[in-house]
């Protein structure tokens, strides 16, 4: 079986025209026609029927079934090609959400062996949702990921590193500072300063806000936790944050746990394609992360 035959068939399922598919691939129409016939001979069934009234084709039930599998096969070829390219260049791509990267790096900066291992990787920064998509497409070989629920995916091997509660943080001079725990409804009278749109923290805030009819008000979206800590310290607003990344001026801030009915958690995990073969550098880095999780 020729991989190009599968590509022609997949494109035909979208374009529904031999002529257009031939133009897309810059080949003759008979080239596409013969490719489809080879597949029909291979599977001993009709995969495509002509629709003369529209000068187009439609897939038979068997053709639709084949195309579903072809899409999976072609995606696997793309992922495999990227993995081999990364391996040949000896430069693997590792995903790091910024807030997770800051915490992980702060724990390993005094470890020369770990720093040496990291220097072998191309570090890709971004939100967890985007990094997850890049991991599944083969653009990344390994990634740290944050979420508000433990991640599960049939194509991925995923290991949990940390689980941290989301809490409300306020200035030590704030009216709420004396509370031992708090419901999200009690925060609605005060403006929020939260992490920007690429963060899991924003999703946690949105979930709680939806629970209370979106009554919470956001005055600032900022890209990093340390800046948020500085703003909250001045009493301009309050924030919803996990303690995964401690604020630099934590003594000027008060952490208030959410009541049980409002509790949410920040999960930090690493993931890689189950089909991938981790090289020695990645295995070493994985072991370092596993050791950190045990501490």
Coordinates of C-alpha atoms in Angstrom, one line a residue:
X1 CA 0.0 0.0 0.0
X2 CA 1.3 3.4 -1.0
X3 CA 0.9 6.2 1.7
X4 CA 0.2 8.6 -1.2
X5 CA -2.9 6.5 -2.1
X6 CA -4.2 7.1 1.4
X7 CA -3.6 10.8 1.1
X8 CA -5.4 11.0 -2.2
X9 CA -8.4 9.2 -0.7
X10 CA -8.5 11.3 2.4
X11 CA -8.4 14.5 0.3
X12 CA -11.1 13.1 -2.0
X13 CA -13.3 12.6 1.1
X14 CA -13.1 16.4 1.7
X15 CA -13.1 17.7 -1.9
X16 CA -15.5 15.1 -3.5
X17 CA -13.8 15.7 -6.9
X18 CA -11.1 13.8 -8.6
X19 CA -10.2 16.9 -10.6
X20 CA -9.8 19.1 -7.6
X21 CA -7.8 16.5 -5.7
X22 CA -5.4 16.2 -8.7
X23 CA -5.0 20.0 -8.7
X24 CA -4.3 20.0 -5.0
X25 CA -1.5 17.5 -5.4
X26 CA -0.3 18.8 -8.8
X27 CA -0.8 15.4 -10.5
X28 CA -3.0 14.1 -13.3
X29 CA -6.6 13.1 -12.7
X30 CA -5.9 9.5 -13.8
X31 CA -3.2 9.3 -11.0
X32 CA -5.8 9.9 -8.4
X33 CA -8.4 7.6 -10.1
X34 CA -5.9 4.7 -10.2
X35 CA -5.0 5.2 -6.6
X36 CA -8.6 4.9 -5.5
X37 CA -9.0 1.8 -7.7
X38 CA -6.0 0.2 -6.1
X39 CA -7.6 0.7 -2.7
X40 CA -10.9 -0.7 -3.9
X41 CA -9.0 -3.8 -5.3
X42 CA -7.1 -4.1 -2.0
X43 CA -10.3 -4.1 0.1
X44 CA -12.5 -5.8 -2.5
X45 CA -15.3 -3.3 -2.3
X46 CA -16.6 -0.1 -3.8
X47 CA -15.3 2.9 -1.8
X48 CA -16.6 5.8 -4.0
X49 CA -19.6 6.3 -6.2
X50 CA -20.2 9.1 -8.7
X51 CA -23.0 11.6 -8.2
X52 CA -23.6 12.7 -11.9
X53 CA -26.2 15.3 -10.9
X54 CA -23.5 17.3 -9.0
X55 CA -20.4 16.2 -11.0
X56 CA -19.0 14.9 -7.7
X57 CA -18.4 11.7 -5.8
X58 CA -19.6 10.4 -2.4
X59 CA -18.1 7.8 -0.2
X60 CA -19.8 4.6 0.3
X61 CA -20.3 3.3 3.9
X62 CA -17.1 1.2 3.5
X63 CA -15.4 4.3 2.1
X64 CA -16.4 6.3 5.2
X65 CA -15.1 3.6 7.4
X66 CA -11.8 3.4 5.6
X67 CA -11.4 7.2 5.8
X68 CA -11.8 7.2 9.5
X69 CA -8.8 4.8 9.8
X70 CA -6.9 6.6 7.2
X71 CA -7.1 9.8 9.2
X72 CA -5.6 8.0 12.2
X73 CA -2.9 6.5 10.0
X74 CA -1.9 9.8 8.5
X75 CA -1.8 11.5 11.8
X76 CA 0.5 8.8 13.2
X77 CA 2.8 9.2 10.2
X78 CA 3.0 13.0 10.9
X79 CA 3.8 12.3 14.6
X80 CA 6.3 9.7 13.7
X81 CA 8.0 12.0 11.2
X82 CA 8.3 14.8 13.8
X83 CA 9.7 12.4 16.4
X84 CA 12.3 11.1 14.1
X85 CA 13.3 14.6 13.0
X86 CA 13.7 15.6 16.7
X87 CA 15.8 12.4 17.4
X88 CA 18.0 13.0 14.3
X89 CA 18.7 16.6 15.5
X90 CA 19.3 15.3 19.0
X91 CA 17.2 18.3 20.2
X92 CA 14.0 17.2 22.0
X93 CA 11.1 19.6 22.6
X94 CA 9.8 19.9 26.1
X95 CA 6.7 21.9 27.1
X96 CA 6.7 24.1 30.2
X97 CA 3.8 26.3 31.3
X98 CA 5.4 29.4 32.8
X99 CA 4.0 29.0 36.3
X100 CA 5.1 25.4 36.5
X101 CA 8.5 26.2 34.9
X102 CA 9.2 28.8 37.6
X103 CA 8.5 26.3 40.4
X104 CA 10.4 23.4 38.9
X105 CA 13.4 25.4 38.0
X106 CA 13.6 27.0 41.5
X107 CA 14.0 23.5 42.9
X108 CA 16.7 22.3 40.5
X109 CA 18.9 25.3 39.9
X110 CA 21.4 24.1 42.4
X111 CA 21.7 20.7 40.7
X112 CA 24.4 20.9 38.0
X113 CA 23.5 17.5 36.5
X114 CA 19.9 18.6 36.1
X115 CA 20.8 21.9 34.5
X116 CA 23.1 20.1 32.1
X117 CA 20.2 17.7 31.2
X118 CA 17.9 20.7 30.5
X119 CA 20.4 22.3 28.2
X120 CA 19.9 19.4 25.8
X121 CA 16.2 20.3 25.4
X122 CA 14.4 22.9 23.4
X123 CA 12.1 24.5 26.1
X124 CA 8.7 25.5 24.7
X125 CA 6.6 27.8 26.8
X126 CA 2.8 28.2 26.7
X127 CA -0.5 27.5 28.3
X128 CA -1.3 23.9 29.2
X129 CA -4.1 23.6 26.6
X130 CA -1.8 24.6 23.8
X131 CA 1.0 22.4 25.0
X132 CA -1.3 19.4 25.3
X133 CA -2.3 19.9 21.6
X134 CA 1.3 20.2 20.6
X135 CA 2.2 17.0 22.5
X136 CA -0.6 15.1 20.8
X137 CA 0.4 16.3 17.4
X138 CA 4.1 15.3 17.9
X139 CA 5.5 18.8 18.0
X140 CA 6.5 18.2 21.6
X141 CA 8.3 15.1 22.9
X142 CA 7.4 15.6 26.6
X143 CA 5.5 18.2 28.5
X144 CA 4.6 19.5 32.0
X145 CA 0.9 20.3 32.2
X146 CA -1.5 21.9 34.6
X147 CA -5.2 21.2 35.0
X148 CA -8.1 21.5 37.4
X149 CA -8.9 17.8 37.0
X150 CA -6.4 14.9 36.6
X151 CA -5.6 14.5 32.9
X152 CA -6.4 11.3 31.1
X153 CA -5.9 10.5 27.4
X154 CA -5.7 7.1 25.6
X155 CA -2.6 8.2 23.6
X156 CA -0.6 9.6 26.6
X157 CA 1.3 8.3 29.6
X158 CA 0.6 10.8 32.4
X159 CA 2.1 10.9 35.9
X160 CA 0.9 13.2 38.6
X161 CA 3.6 15.4 40.3
X162 CA 1.6 17.7 42.6
X163 CA -1.9 18.5 43.7
X164 CA -2.5 21.9 45.3
X165 CA -5.6 23.6 46.6
X166 CA -6.8 26.9 45.1
X167 CA -7.2 29.5 47.8
X168 CA -8.1 33.2 48.1
X169 CA -5.2 35.5 48.7
X170 CA -5.7 39.0 50.2
X171 CA -3.5 41.7 51.7
X172 CA -2.9 41.3 55.4
X173 CA -4.8 44.6 55.9
X174 CA -7.8 43.4 53.9
X175 CA -11.3 43.1 55.6
X176 CA -11.3 39.4 54.8
X177 CA -7.8 38.8 56.2
X178 CA -9.1 37.4 59.6
X179 CA -11.2 34.7 58.0
X180 CA -10.1 31.1 58.6
X181 CA -12.0 29.8 55.5
X182 CA -14.2 31.5 52.9
X183 CA -16.9 30.7 50.4
X184 CA -16.5 32.2 46.9
X185 CA -19.8 34.0 47.4
X186 CA -18.1 36.1 50.2
X187 CA -15.5 37.4 47.8
X188 CA -18.0 38.8 45.3
X189 CA -17.9 42.3 46.9
X190 CA -14.2 42.7 46.1
X191 CA -12.4 43.1 42.7
X192 CA -10.1 40.3 41.5
X193 CA -6.7 40.3 40.0
X194 CA -6.1 37.0 38.1
X195 CA -3.7 35.2 35.8
X196 CA -4.2 35.8 32.1
X197 CA -6.2 33.8 29.6
X198 CA -3.7 31.1 29.0
X199 CA -3.7 29.8 32.5
X200 CA -5.5 27.0 34.3
X201 CA -6.0 29.4 37.2
X202 CA -8.3 31.5 35.0
X203 CA -10.3 28.4 34.2
X204 CA -10.7 27.7 38.0
X205 CA -11.8 31.3 38.5
X206 CA -14.3 31.0 35.7
X207 CA -15.8 27.7 37.1
X208 CA -16.3 29.3 40.5
X209 CA -17.7 32.5 39.0
X210 CA -20.2 30.6 36.9
X211 CA -21.3 28.8 40.0
X212 CA -22.2 32.2 41.5
X213 CA -23.9 33.6 38.4
X214 CA -20.7 35.4 37.1
X215 CA -21.0 38.1 39.8
X216 CA -17.3 38.4 40.5
X217 CA -15.5 41.4 38.9
X218 CA -12.0 41.3 37.4
X219 CA -10.1 44.5 37.3
X220 CA -6.7 43.1 36.0
X221 CA -5.5 40.1 34.1
X222 CA -1.7 39.7 34.6
X223 CA 0.8 37.2 33.1
X224 CA 2.7 36.2 36.3
X225 CA 2.0 35.3 39.9
X226 CA 4.7 37.6 41.4
X227 CA 3.1 40.7 39.8
X228 CA -0.3 39.6 41.0
X229 CA 1.2 39.2 44.5
X230 CA 2.5 42.8 44.4
X231 CA -0.9 44.2 43.3
X232 CA -2.8 42.2 45.9
X233 CA -0.4 43.4 48.6
X234 CA -1.4 47.0 47.9
X235 CA -5.1 46.1 48.5
X236 CA -6.2 47.0 45.0
X237 CA -7.8 43.6 44.7
X238 CA -7.8 39.9 45.8
X239 CA -6.8 36.8 43.9
X240 CA -7.6 33.1 43.4
X241 CA -4.3 31.2 43.4
X242 CA -2.8 27.9 44.2
X243 CA 0.2 27.8 46.5
X244 CA 2.2 25.8 43.9
X245 CA 4.2 28.9 43.3
X246 CA 4.7 30.8 46.6
X247 CA 4.5 34.6 46.3
X248 CA 7.9 36.4 47.0
X249 CA 6.3 38.6 49.6
X250 CA 4.1 36.0 51.2
X251 CA 4.4 37.5 54.7
X252 CA 2.4 40.5 53.4
X253 CA -0.4 38.3 52.1
X254 CA -3.0 36.1 53.8
X255 CA -4.1 32.8 52.3
X256 CA -7.7 31.8 53.0
X257 CA -8.8 28.3 52.2
X258 CA -12.1 27.9 50.3
X259 CA -14.9 26.1 52.1
X260 CA -15.3 22.4 51.1
X261 CA -18.1 23.0 48.7
X262 CA -16.0 25.5 46.7
X263 CA -12.7 23.7 46.8
X264 CA -10.8 23.2 43.5
X265 CA -7.4 21.8 42.9
X266 CA -4.4 22.6 40.7
X267 CA -2.9 19.3 39.3
X268 CA 0.6 19.3 37.9
X269 CA 1.6 16.3 35.8
X270 CA 4.0 15.4 33.1
X271 CA 3.0 13.5 29.9
X272 CA 4.4 12.0 26.8
X273 CA 3.0 9.9 23.9
X274 CA 2.8 6.3 25.0
X275 CA 4.1 5.3 21.6
X276 CA 7.2 7.3 22.0
X277 CA 10.7 6.0 22.9
X278 CA 12.3 8.2 25.6
X279 CA 16.0 8.6 25.2
X280 CA 18.5 8.7 28.0
X281 CA 18.2 12.5 28.6
X282 CA 14.4 12.3 28.8
X283 CA 14.5 9.3 31.1
X284 CA 17.0 11.2 33.4
X285 CA 14.8 14.3 33.5
X286 CA 11.7 12.1 34.2
X287 CA 13.5 10.5 37.1
X288 CA 14.3 14.0 38.5
X289 CA 10.7 15.0 38.3
X290 CA 9.6 11.7 40.0
X291 CA 12.1 12.3 42.8
X292 CA 10.8 15.9 43.3
X293 CA 7.2 14.5 43.5
X294 CA 8.3 12.2 46.3
X295 CA 9.8 15.0 48.4

